[in-house]
Amino acid sequence: MDGAAGPGEGPAREALQSLSQRLRVQEQEMELVKAALAEALRLLRLQVPPSSLQVSGTPAPPGDSSFAAPPGLPPTCTPSLVSRGTQTETEVEFKTSPGPPGLSNGPPAPQGASEEPSGTQSEGGGSSSSGAGSPGPPGILRPLQPPQRADTPRRNSSSSSSPSERPRQKLSRKAISSANLLVRSGSTESRGGKDPLSSPGGPGSRRSNYNLEGISVKMFLRGRPITMYIPSGIRSLEELPSGPPPETLCLDWVYGYRGRDSRSNLFVLRSGEVVYFIACVVVLYRPGGGPGGPGGGGQRHYRGHTDCVRCLAVHPDGVRVASGQTAGVDKDGKPLQPVVHIWDSETLLKLQEIGLGAFERGVGALAFSAADQGAFLCVVDDSNEHMLSVWDCSRGVKLAEIKSTNDSVLAVGFNPRDSSCIVTSGKSHVHFWNWSGGVGVPGNGTLTRKQGVFGKYKKPKFIPCFVFLPDGDILTGDSEGNILTWGRSASDSKTPGRGGAKETYGIVAQAHAHEGSIFALCLQRDGTVLSGGGRDRRLVQWGPGLVALQEAEIPEHFGAVRAIAEGLGSELLVGTTKNALLRGDLAQGFSPVIQGHTDELWGLCTHPSQNRFLTCGHDRQLCLWDGESHALAWSIDLKETGLCADFHPSGAVVAVGLNTGRWLVLDTETREIVSDVIDGNEQLSVVRYSPDGLYLAIGSHDNVIYIYSVSSDGAKSSRFGRCMGHSSFITHLDWSKDGNFIMSNSGDYEILYWDVAGGCKQLKNRYESRDREWATYTCVLGFHVYGVWPDGSDGTDINSLCRSHNERVVAVADDFCKVHLFQYPCARAKAPSRMYGGHGSHVTSVRFTHDDSHLVSLGGKDASIFQWRVLGAGGAGPAPATPSRTPSLSPASSLDV
């Protein structure tokens, strides 16, 4: 029949099956609601004098005049019906007990057999640990227990009544429940109650709308219901922390430097500090040690920008700095306009904001004038016409503006002897601009252009850099490896010039300096010039007449020379295309003081006993960082993209997951690969050792969690089993403190639990895991952290979170370049947080160091690593225990979050 079906009938059949399933779920839910109401009325009848509520012909059972709540329920509330909380509608399944309802704390016993003891198969088919689970699954009605037996049975034990009394109790309660159900059945229907699965809210909504008697909360992401069970120790959501945490974050160190795709990014201030940028942060770095020696020193940070910084310029006073940012978007998708900040490098206070709304796409190049003590600022934006504008620095007003060229502009500068002369260079051009008038009247100035003529010299594709010589000549470095000397000459009267410039520039000399492009030129204090090559990675010092005096070669693993700055004495600072900052001189060579990744970052883990952390990403580099010395301890080439990593509890080895399904185990001392395994052909998104180090869990995009047993030293591993049951790729997972269970999240917002020690079985009854304690908390979905999700989230807004080891705070990495700090547990809707900016791209991961003294965050596309100092932690140790008071939760039907 199915085989003969037409090709168009498949979708129709699937839709019909989905509707039928939804109808069955709704009918079952309604029946259980009716049963719950009947049970509540029965219990109410038993707790009041028989004369007022006694049903004719149904005597109240003896000894039932007072009751204690079963384990896990507030003593002041009656047993309530709760959805089993499956993740999707197709998973919803309610099994009715063959016997009278409401007597068993565990799964229903088969006919003809006594109720099963603790530790047997749970309702959903999963296995529960003896003495460790919570009372039976939601969806099974439970009676109130006699007070003398309420504190004696184990959590997974069956009914505390004796076997001889059970049949009598079942029959009497079933009779009362049935009578009340017949009498009150219309009340539920008259309310027009909705199946929570059929009313999830609009797309992207995130709210909890199904919480009966404090057993569970439910929120929706992209219309999917996510049920989370409230731990038995939490009796009221009002008791949970409500404000932002007392802890705060202070940016301690930024690893990396943006040399890969930017220019005008390295200068030395009057104070001796080196200024450069990465992401949205301008870093002021004071080197430590001698020339060519180790790093050290310290950092300060200007964090006034709202998007990535693209260029810098230092005022002639050596104190004020101008920094231009690119355009971006806020969390609502609204565009953020590019702007230039002028700020004081001593106080880090913003002095002037220039060009808000005047630039397009971003600020590409900046320059202060020098002849008039830096009174003017020249800006080139990233629009199609690359608008060139001149601004009054003190007043922040635009004096002149003109379209420069449709080709990219890479550099701009004022003539240090004449502020009316401006030079720009870039793709196939050198332009000499004459600026006149407009000093007193904003916008009335004029800019006229003279184009540099190459004549008999080959016209290069790019002129990335230039420098003014003391005698007034200009040197340009181009993509052909040549240094051209441009000299002043009288204006050609035969050539009509729009600006009427008195002088023009022409090429007077050429010298072949490098193999490949010249990326940087630097005029030194002694009048010599330094040039930095791309392909040959050479740094050459040139004397008068472009005579080579001295040179040095940058090691290949640091990349090509991107920028050069003259430091104190003979010291030089060199920025490279592989995002490293080198320090040294031509005689003794160079050593790195700042290093970083060059592509998107995802993998992060912190050492279990030292202030060290490991990162990996799309640049295929695996890097171990020392958080004390702020230096790179070592790095290796993985040959493939690294996406996740985790240290063994001993710290002796580290596991790294790659994008090909391959994972490695490396010795952290020798850096040797001790294990190399492939699981599937999909990328791996998470690797995590159990707290005791006996197991390694590997979450893959093939929807499977692979479990390996690990040797005591972590060097050897063997396949133990596979956790299969997710319907989408694995995103996060955590181990329980006893190392026997796993909680996992997936790409379709599932929360599943696994009994690893029991054979990698899925625990279908998730209610039993509500009180389980977790060694780490990195899953982004769960009751303890659902308050971190922003209003209207679509499920992709949070990339990573991490609970501190003292269980006081939880850090969150979001998709809007922000790091958040919440109190833990964070189980209140719209929970407030402390928010910190600085990253210029989505934040991909956050982790606390072993002693919670620091937090490490990774930027995605900006390839930055931020090390934050945690302040006001109030000492180490676990968080205070949950209050033992047990007021019941009000039966709120909706928690809008």
PDB file of N, CA and C in Angstrom, residues 228-261:
ATOM      1  N   MET A 228      12.099  21.728  32.289  1.00  0.00           N
ATOM      2  CA  MET A 228      13.182  21.595  33.259  1.00  0.00           C
ATOM      3  C   MET A 228      12.573  21.392  34.629  1.00  0.00           C
ATOM      4  N   TYR A 229      13.012  20.351  35.340  1.00  0.00           N
ATOM      5  CA  TYR A 229      12.446  20.007  36.630  1.00  0.00           C
ATOM      6  C   TYR A 229      13.181  20.720  37.753  1.00  0.00           C
ATOM      7  N   ILE A 230      12.413  21.229  38.687  1.00  0.00           N
ATOM      8  CA  ILE A 230      12.963  22.002  39.791  1.00  0.00           C
ATOM      9  C   ILE A 230      13.530  21.055  40.841  1.00  0.00           C
ATOM     10  N   PRO A 231      14.766  21.241  41.276  1.00  0.00           N
ATOM     11  CA  PRO A 231      15.327  20.377  42.320  1.00  0.00           C
ATOM     12  C   PRO A 231      14.476  20.411  43.585  1.00  0.00           C
ATOM     13  N   SER A 232      14.477  19.304  44.300  1.00  0.00           N
ATOM     14  CA  SER A 232      13.625  19.199  45.479  1.00  0.00           C
ATOM     15  C   SER A 232      14.044  20.169  46.574  1.00  0.00           C
ATOM     16  N   GLY A 233      15.306  20.599  46.586  1.00  0.00           N
ATOM     17  CA  GLY A 233      15.744  21.534  47.614  1.00  0.00           C
ATOM     18  C   GLY A 233      15.261  22.949  47.400  1.00  0.00           C
ATOM     19  N   ILE A 234      14.718  23.249  46.222  1.00  0.00           N
ATOM     20  CA  ILE A 234      14.235  24.595  45.917  1.00  0.00           C
ATOM     21  C   ILE A 234      12.717  24.577  45.998  1.00  0.00           C
ATOM     22  N   ARG A 235      12.172  25.229  47.013  1.00  0.00           N
ATOM     23  CA  ARG A 235      10.737  25.201  47.240  1.00  0.00           C
ATOM     24  C   ARG A 235      10.016  26.402  46.645  1.00  0.00           C
ATOM     25  N   SER A 236      10.742  27.471  46.395  1.00  0.00           N
ATOM     26  CA  SER A 236      10.126  28.660  45.838  1.00  0.00           C
ATOM     27  C   SER A 236      11.149  29.382  44.971  1.00  0.00           C
ATOM     28  N   LEU A 237      10.721  29.764  43.788  1.00  0.00           N
ATOM     29  CA  LEU A 237      11.620  30.515  42.924  1.00  0.00           C
ATOM     30  C   LEU A 237      11.971  31.869  43.526  1.00  0.00           C
ATOM     31  N   GLU A 238      11.121  32.358  44.413  1.00  0.00           N
ATOM     32  CA  GLU A 238      11.397  33.641  45.050  1.00  0.00           C
ATOM     33  C   GLU A 238      12.606  33.572  45.968  1.00  0.00           C
ATOM     34  N   GLU A 239      12.987  32.380  46.387  1.00  0.00           N
ATOM     35  CA  GLU A 239      14.140  32.229  47.277  1.00  0.00           C
ATOM     36  C   GLU A 239      15.458  32.279  46.514  1.00  0.00           C
ATOM     37  N   LEU A 240      15.396  32.153  45.215  1.00  0.00           N
ATOM     38  CA  LEU A 240      16.624  32.128  44.433  1.00  0.00           C
ATOM     39  C   LEU A 240      17.204  33.535  44.311  1.00  0.00           C
ATOM     40  N   PRO A 241      18.518  33.656  44.040  1.00  0.00           N
ATOM     41  CA  PRO A 241      19.131  34.983  43.881  1.00  0.00           C
ATOM     42  C   PRO A 241      18.418  35.784  42.805  1.00  0.00           C
ATOM     43  N   SER A 242      18.225  37.057  43.070  1.00  0.00           N
ATOM     44  CA  SER A 242      17.440  37.884  42.154  1.00  0.00           C
ATOM     45  C   SER A 242      18.232  39.003  41.509  1.00  0.00           C
ATOM     46  N   GLY A 243      19.350  39.398  42.071  1.00  0.00           N
ATOM     47  CA  GLY A 243      20.101  40.517  41.531  1.00  0.00           C
ATOM     48  C   GLY A 243      21.356  40.068  40.825  1.00  0.00           C
ATOM     49  N   PRO A 244      22.113  41.020  40.305  1.00  0.00           N
ATOM     50  CA  PRO A 244      23.406  40.667  39.706  1.00  0.00           C
ATOM     51  C   PRO A 244      24.360  40.167  40.781  1.00  0.00           C
ATOM     52  N   PRO A 245      25.359  39.425  40.414  1.00  0.00           N
ATOM     53  CA  PRO A 245      26.267  38.860  41.421  1.00  0.00           C
ATOM     54  C   PRO A 245      27.128  39.940  42.056  1.00  0.00           C
ATOM     55  N   PRO A 246      27.606  39.716  43.271  1.00  0.00           N
ATOM     56  CA  PRO A 246      28.536  40.681  43.883  1.00  0.00           C
ATOM     57  C   PRO A 246      29.889  40.691  43.182  1.00  0.00           C
ATOM     58  N   GLU A 247      30.231  39.602  42.500  1.00  0.00           N
ATOM     59  CA  GLU A 247      31.494  39.546  41.772  1.00  0.00           C
ATOM     60  C   GLU A 247      31.447  40.438  40.539  1.00  0.00           C
ATOM     61  N   THR A 248      32.579  40.999  40.184  1.00  0.00           N
ATOM     62  CA  THR A 248      32.721  41.798  38.976  1.00  0.00           C
ATOM     63  C   THR A 248      33.960  41.336  38.213  1.00  0.00           C
ATOM     64  N   LEU A 249      34.054  41.775  36.961  1.00  0.00           N
ATOM     65  CA  LEU A 249      35.193  41.425  36.126  1.00  0.00           C
ATOM     66  C   LEU A 249      35.985  42.679  35.781  1.00  0.00           C
ATOM     67  N   CYS A 250      37.295  42.537  35.744  1.00  0.00           N
ATOM     68  CA  CYS A 250      38.188  43.605  35.329  1.00  0.00           C
ATOM     69  C   CYS A 250      39.126  43.031  34.275  1.00  0.00           C
ATOM     70  N   LEU A 251      39.218  43.685  33.128  1.00  0.00           N
ATOM     71  CA  LEU A 251      40.062  43.175  32.052  1.00  0.00           C
ATOM     72  C   LEU A 251      41.526  43.231  32.475  1.00  0.00           C
ATOM     73  N   ASP A 252      42.127  42.055  32.583  1.00  0.00           N
ATOM     74  CA  ASP A 252      43.489  41.941  33.086  1.00  0.00           C
ATOM     75  C   ASP A 252      44.516  41.907  31.948  1.00  0.00           C
ATOM     76  N   TRP A 253      44.212  41.158  30.892  1.00  0.00           N
ATOM     77  CA  TRP A 253      45.180  41.003  29.807  1.00  0.00           C
ATOM     78  C   TRP A 253      44.452  40.635  28.529  1.00  0.00           C
ATOM     79  N   VAL A 254      44.964  41.160  27.422  1.00  0.00           N
ATOM     80  CA  VAL A 254      44.449  40.813  26.100  1.00  0.00           C
ATOM     81  C   VAL A 254      45.571  40.158  25.315  1.00  0.00           C
ATOM     82  N   TYR A 255      45.334  38.927  24.862  1.00  0.00           N
ATOM     83  CA  TYR A 255      46.303  38.194  24.060  1.00  0.00           C
ATOM     84  C   TYR A 255      45.982  38.419  22.592  1.00  0.00           C
ATOM     85  N   GLY A 256      47.016  38.808  21.832  1.00  0.00           N
ATOM     86  CA  GLY A 256      46.834  38.984  20.407  1.00  0.00           C
ATOM     87  C   GLY A 256      47.027  40.416  19.970  1.00  0.00           C
ATOM     88  N   TYR A 257      47.149  40.578  18.667  1.00  0.00           N
ATOM     89  CA  TYR A 257      47.397  41.865  18.024  1.00  0.00           C
ATOM     90  C   TYR A 257      46.850  41.755  16.614  1.00  0.00           C
ATOM     91  N   ARG A 258      46.155  42.778  16.145  1.00  0.00           N
ATOM     92  CA  ARG A 258      45.524  42.680  14.833  1.00  0.00           C
ATOM     93  C   ARG A 258      46.479  43.151  13.748  1.00  0.00           C
ATOM     94  N   GLY A 259      47.325  42.247  13.304  1.00  0.00           N
ATOM     95  CA  GLY A 259      48.236  42.559  12.220  1.00  0.00           C
ATOM     96  C   GLY A 259      47.881  41.846  10.935  1.00  0.00           C
ATOM     97  N   ARG A 260      46.977  40.903  11.030  1.00  0.00           N
ATOM     98  CA  ARG A 260      46.638  40.087   9.860  1.00  0.00           C
ATOM     99  C   ARG A 260      46.029  40.918   8.737  1.00  0.00           C
ATOM    100  N   ASP A 261      45.142  41.870   9.071  1.00  0.00           N
ATOM    101  CA  ASP A 261      44.383  42.564   8.025  1.00  0.00           C
ATOM    102  C   ASP A 261      44.239  44.058   8.300  1.00  0.00           C
TER     103      ASP A 261
END
